[in-house]
Coordinates of C-alpha atoms in Angstrom, one line a residue:
M722 CA 213.1 121.1 85.7
S723 CA 209.8 121.0 87.4
Q724 CA 208.7 124.1 85.4
N725 CA 209.4 122.2 82.2
I726 CA 207.4 119.3 83.4
A727 CA 204.5 121.6 84.5
R728 CA 204.6 123.3 81.1
R729 CA 204.4 119.9 79.3
Y730 CA 201.4 118.9 81.3
A731 CA 199.8 122.3 80.7
Q732 CA 200.4 121.9 76.9
A733 CA 198.8 118.4 77.0
L734 CA 195.8 119.8 79.0
F735 CA 195.4 122.5 76.4
A736 CA 195.7 120.1 73.5
N737 CA 193.1 117.9 75.0
A738 CA 190.8 120.8 75.7
N739 CA 191.2 122.1 72.2
A740 CA 190.5 118.7 70.7
Q741 CA 187.4 118.3 72.9
K742 CA 186.4 121.9 72.1
N743 CA 186.0 122.8 75.7
V744 CA 188.9 125.3 76.2
A745 CA 186.8 127.9 77.9
A746 CA 185.6 125.4 80.5
V747 CA 189.1 124.1 81.1
D748 CA 190.3 127.7 81.4
A749 CA 187.7 128.3 84.2
D750 CA 188.4 125.0 85.8
A751 CA 192.2 125.6 86.0
A752 CA 191.6 129.1 87.4
L753 CA 189.2 127.8 90.0
L754 CA 191.6 125.1 91.2
L755 CA 194.6 127.5 91.2
Q756 CA 192.7 130.0 93.2
T757 CA 191.7 127.3 95.7
L758 CA 195.3 126.2 96.0
V759 CA 196.6 129.7 96.4
E760 CA 194.1 130.4 99.2
S761 CA 194.6 127.1 101.1
R762 CA 198.1 126.4 102.6
P763 CA 196.8 123.1 104.2
L764 CA 195.7 121.8 100.8
N765 CA 199.2 122.5 99.4
L766 CA 200.8 120.8 102.3
L767 CA 198.5 117.8 101.8
F768 CA 199.5 117.4 98.2
A769 CA 203.2 117.9 98.9
S770 CA 203.3 115.4 101.8
P771 CA 204.9 112.1 101.1
V772 CA 203.3 110.7 104.2
V773 CA 199.7 111.1 103.0
N774 CA 198.8 108.2 100.6
R775 CA 197.5 108.8 97.1
E776 CA 194.1 107.3 97.9
K777 CA 193.6 110.0 100.5
K778 CA 194.7 112.7 98.1
E779 CA 192.4 111.4 95.4
A780 CA 189.5 111.4 97.8
V781 CA 190.2 115.0 98.8
L782 CA 190.4 116.1 95.2
Q783 CA 187.3 114.1 94.3
K784 CA 185.3 116.0 97.0
L785 CA 186.9 119.3 96.0
L786 CA 186.3 119.0 92.3
V787 CA 183.0 117.1 92.0
N788 CA 180.2 119.1 90.3
K789 CA 182.6 122.2 90.2
V790 CA 184.8 121.4 87.2
S791 CA 184.4 119.5 83.9
S792 CA 184.9 115.7 83.9
D793 CA 187.8 116.1 81.5
F794 CA 189.6 118.5 83.9
Q795 CA 188.8 116.3 86.9
N796 CA 190.2 113.2 85.0
F797 CA 193.4 115.2 84.2
V798 CA 194.0 116.2 87.8
M799 CA 193.4 112.6 88.9
M800 CA 195.9 111.4 86.3
L801 CA 198.5 113.8 87.9
V802 CA 197.9 112.1 91.3
Q803 CA 198.1 108.6 89.8
K804 CA 201.4 109.5 88.2
G805 CA 202.8 110.9 91.5
R806 CA 202.7 114.5 90.3
E807 CA 200.1 115.8 92.9
S808 CA 202.7 118.2 94.3
M809 CA 202.8 119.9 90.9
I810 CA 199.1 120.5 90.5
K811 CA 199.5 124.2 91.4
E812 CA 202.5 124.6 89.1
V813 CA 200.6 122.9 86.2
C814 CA 197.6 125.2 86.7
E815 CA 199.9 128.2 86.7
A816 CA 201.7 127.0 83.6
Y817 CA 198.3 126.5 81.9
Q818 CA 197.3 130.0 82.7
T819 CA 200.6 131.4 81.4
L820 CA 200.2 129.4 78.2
R821 CA 196.7 130.7 77.7
N822 CA 197.6 134.3 78.5
D823 CA 200.4 134.1 76.0
Q824 CA 198.1 132.7 73.3
E825 CA 195.6 135.4 73.9
G826 CA 198.1 138.2 74.2
I827 CA 197.2 138.9 77.8
L828 CA 199.7 140.3 80.3
V829 CA 199.2 139.6 84.0
A830 CA 199.7 142.6 86.3
E831 CA 200.4 141.8 89.9
V832 CA 199.0 144.8 91.8
R833 CA 199.7 145.6 95.5
V834 CA 197.6 148.3 97.1
A835 CA 197.4 149.7 100.6
F836 CA 193.6 149.3 100.7
S837 CA 190.9 147.9 98.5
L838 CA 190.2 149.8 95.3
Q839 CA 186.7 150.5 93.9
E840 CA 185.7 148.9 90.6
D841 CA 186.0 152.2 88.7
E842 CA 189.6 152.7 90.1
L843 CA 190.5 149.2 89.1
G844 CA 189.1 149.9 85.6
A845 CA 191.1 153.1 85.3
L846 CA 194.3 151.4 86.4
K847 CA 193.7 148.5 83.9
Q848 CA 193.0 151.0 81.1
E849 CA 196.2 153.0 81.9
L850 CA 198.3 149.8 82.0
E851 CA 196.8 148.6 78.7
K852 CA 197.6 152.0 77.1
R853 CA 201.3 151.8 78.4
T854 CA 201.8 148.2 77.3
G855 CA 199.6 148.0 74.2
K856 CA 198.3 144.7 75.4
Q857 CA 195.3 143.4 77.2
I858 CA 195.9 143.3 81.0
R859 CA 194.5 140.9 83.6
L860 CA 194.9 142.3 87.2
R861 CA 195.7 140.3 90.2
V862 CA 195.2 142.6 93.2
K863 CA 196.5 142.0 96.7
T864 CA 196.2 144.3 99.7
D865 CA 199.4 145.3 101.5
E866 CA 198.9 147.7 104.3
S867 CA 202.6 148.3 104.7
L868 CA 202.5 150.5 101.5
I869 CA 200.6 153.2 103.5
G870 CA 199.0 154.4 100.3
G871 CA 199.4 154.2 96.5
V872 CA 200.1 151.2 94.3
I873 CA 202.9 148.9 93.1
V874 CA 202.4 147.1 89.8
R875 CA 204.6 144.3 88.5
I876 CA 204.2 143.2 84.9
G877 CA 206.9 140.6 84.1
D878 CA 210.2 142.2 85.0
T879 CA 208.8 145.8 85.0
V880 CA 207.8 147.4 88.2
Y881 CA 205.8 150.7 88.5
D882 CA 206.1 151.9 92.1
G883 CA 203.7 154.6 93.1
S884 CA 203.6 153.7 96.8
V885 CA 203.7 156.3 99.5
K886 CA 206.1 154.1 101.4
T887 CA 208.7 154.3 98.5
K888 CA 208.2 158.0 98.1
L889 CA 208.7 158.6 101.8
N890 CA 211.8 156.5 101.8
A891 CA 213.2 158.4 98.8
L892 CA 212.4 161.7 100.6
R893 CA 214.1 160.4 103.7
E894 CA 217.3 159.5 101.8
R895 CA 217.4 162.9 100.1
L896 CA 217.0 164.6 103.5
L897 CA 219.8 162.5 105.0
K898 CA 222.1 163.3 102.1
G899 CA 221.3 167.0 102.2
S900 CA 220.5 167.0 98.6
F901 CA 216.9 168.1 99.3
L902 CA 218.1 171.6 100.4
S903 CA 220.4 172.0 97.5
N904 CA 217.7 171.6 94.9

């Protein structure tokens, strides 16, 4: 249910941005706020807390957004708080990005790597994924040292697992079953 509500707010945000002819600015504003919320657990807890009053939440948002986002976007976020939807700000920004990605034919690839990749490696990965999917790809890269090496890519429901950890686990299973020696 909350996803439906977030999607409706995202559609309204897009419709307003389109009418005001500032879609690019709102795209950047929503991405900035989403990134801030993803990186700040305390900020998420503040907006989810029923104990913190709306005036405090508005003041925090005002400080957070002033001179960093367009006034239209800032007004939109403040409206969410005034309507008691502050706990959904992150969901609305995510729904907005999904809406825009769908409109532009962009797929988001969640990439987990054991260590940071160089720009040319990221470019090659992006190019290969675009070739496989036939669509434009936007990478979201996270470091996960438990992978040991390699990469895991998730695009929607499809997972490409090229991690060393998975390959070692598969080899271990084959050795335990004795099938390695019979091949």
